Short mmCIF file of C-alpha atoms in Angstrom, two decimals:
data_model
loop_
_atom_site.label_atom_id
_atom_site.label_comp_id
_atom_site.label_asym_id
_atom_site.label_seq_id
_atom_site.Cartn_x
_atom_site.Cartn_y
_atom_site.Cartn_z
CA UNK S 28 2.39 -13.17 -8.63
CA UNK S 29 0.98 -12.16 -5.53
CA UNK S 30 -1.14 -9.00 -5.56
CA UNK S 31 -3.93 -7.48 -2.79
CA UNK S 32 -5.57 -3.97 -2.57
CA UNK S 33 -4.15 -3.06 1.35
CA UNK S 34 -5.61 0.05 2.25
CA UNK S 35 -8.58 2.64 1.41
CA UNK S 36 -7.17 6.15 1.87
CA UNK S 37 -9.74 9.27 2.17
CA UNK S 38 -8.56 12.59 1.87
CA UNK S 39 -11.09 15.76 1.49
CA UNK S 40 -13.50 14.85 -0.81
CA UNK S 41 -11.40 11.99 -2.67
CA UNK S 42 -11.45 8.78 -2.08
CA UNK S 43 -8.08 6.90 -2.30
CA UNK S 44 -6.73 3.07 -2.96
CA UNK S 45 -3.41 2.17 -1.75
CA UNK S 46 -2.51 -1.53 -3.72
CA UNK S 47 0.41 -3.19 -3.12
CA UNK S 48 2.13 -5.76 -5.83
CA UNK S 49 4.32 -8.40 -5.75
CA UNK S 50 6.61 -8.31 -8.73
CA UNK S 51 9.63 -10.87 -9.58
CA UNK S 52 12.82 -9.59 -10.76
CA UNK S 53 14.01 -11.08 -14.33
CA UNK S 54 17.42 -10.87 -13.03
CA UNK S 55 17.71 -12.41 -9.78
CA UNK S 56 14.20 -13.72 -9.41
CA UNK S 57 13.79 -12.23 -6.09
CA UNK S 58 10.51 -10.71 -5.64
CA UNK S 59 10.04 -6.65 -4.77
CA UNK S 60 6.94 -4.73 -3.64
CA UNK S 61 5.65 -2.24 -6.08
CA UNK S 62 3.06 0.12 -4.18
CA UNK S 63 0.64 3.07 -5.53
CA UNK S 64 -1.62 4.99 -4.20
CA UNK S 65 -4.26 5.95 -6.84
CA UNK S 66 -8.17 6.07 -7.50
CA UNK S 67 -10.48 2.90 -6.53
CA UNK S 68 -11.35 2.45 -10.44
CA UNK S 69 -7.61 2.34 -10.98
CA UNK S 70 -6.80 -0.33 -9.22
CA UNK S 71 -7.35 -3.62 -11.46
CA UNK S 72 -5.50 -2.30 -14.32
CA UNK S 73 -2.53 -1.39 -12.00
CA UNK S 74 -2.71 -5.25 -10.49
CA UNK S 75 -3.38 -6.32 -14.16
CA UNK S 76 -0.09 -5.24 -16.15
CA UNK S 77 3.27 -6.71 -15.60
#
């Protein structure tokens, strides 16, 4: 499974993480992109879970 933080996103005073990941389907194994945009600590527990 493919996964990579793309983008660092600042708005105001907050500073935010847009990561991008590569997730297989069970059903017809073809892969789809699951992006969120969310806090830098955030990010390795959102590329961590399945």
């Amino acid at each position: 499974m493919a996964k990579k933080s793309v983008a660092s996103l600042q708005t105001g005073s907050k500073r935010l993480t847009k990561a991008v990941k590569m997730v297989k389907s069970p059903k017809t194994g073809a892969y789809t992109f699951v992006e969120s945009i969310m806090t830098p600590e955030e990010v390795n527990d959102f590329l961590s879970k399945k």
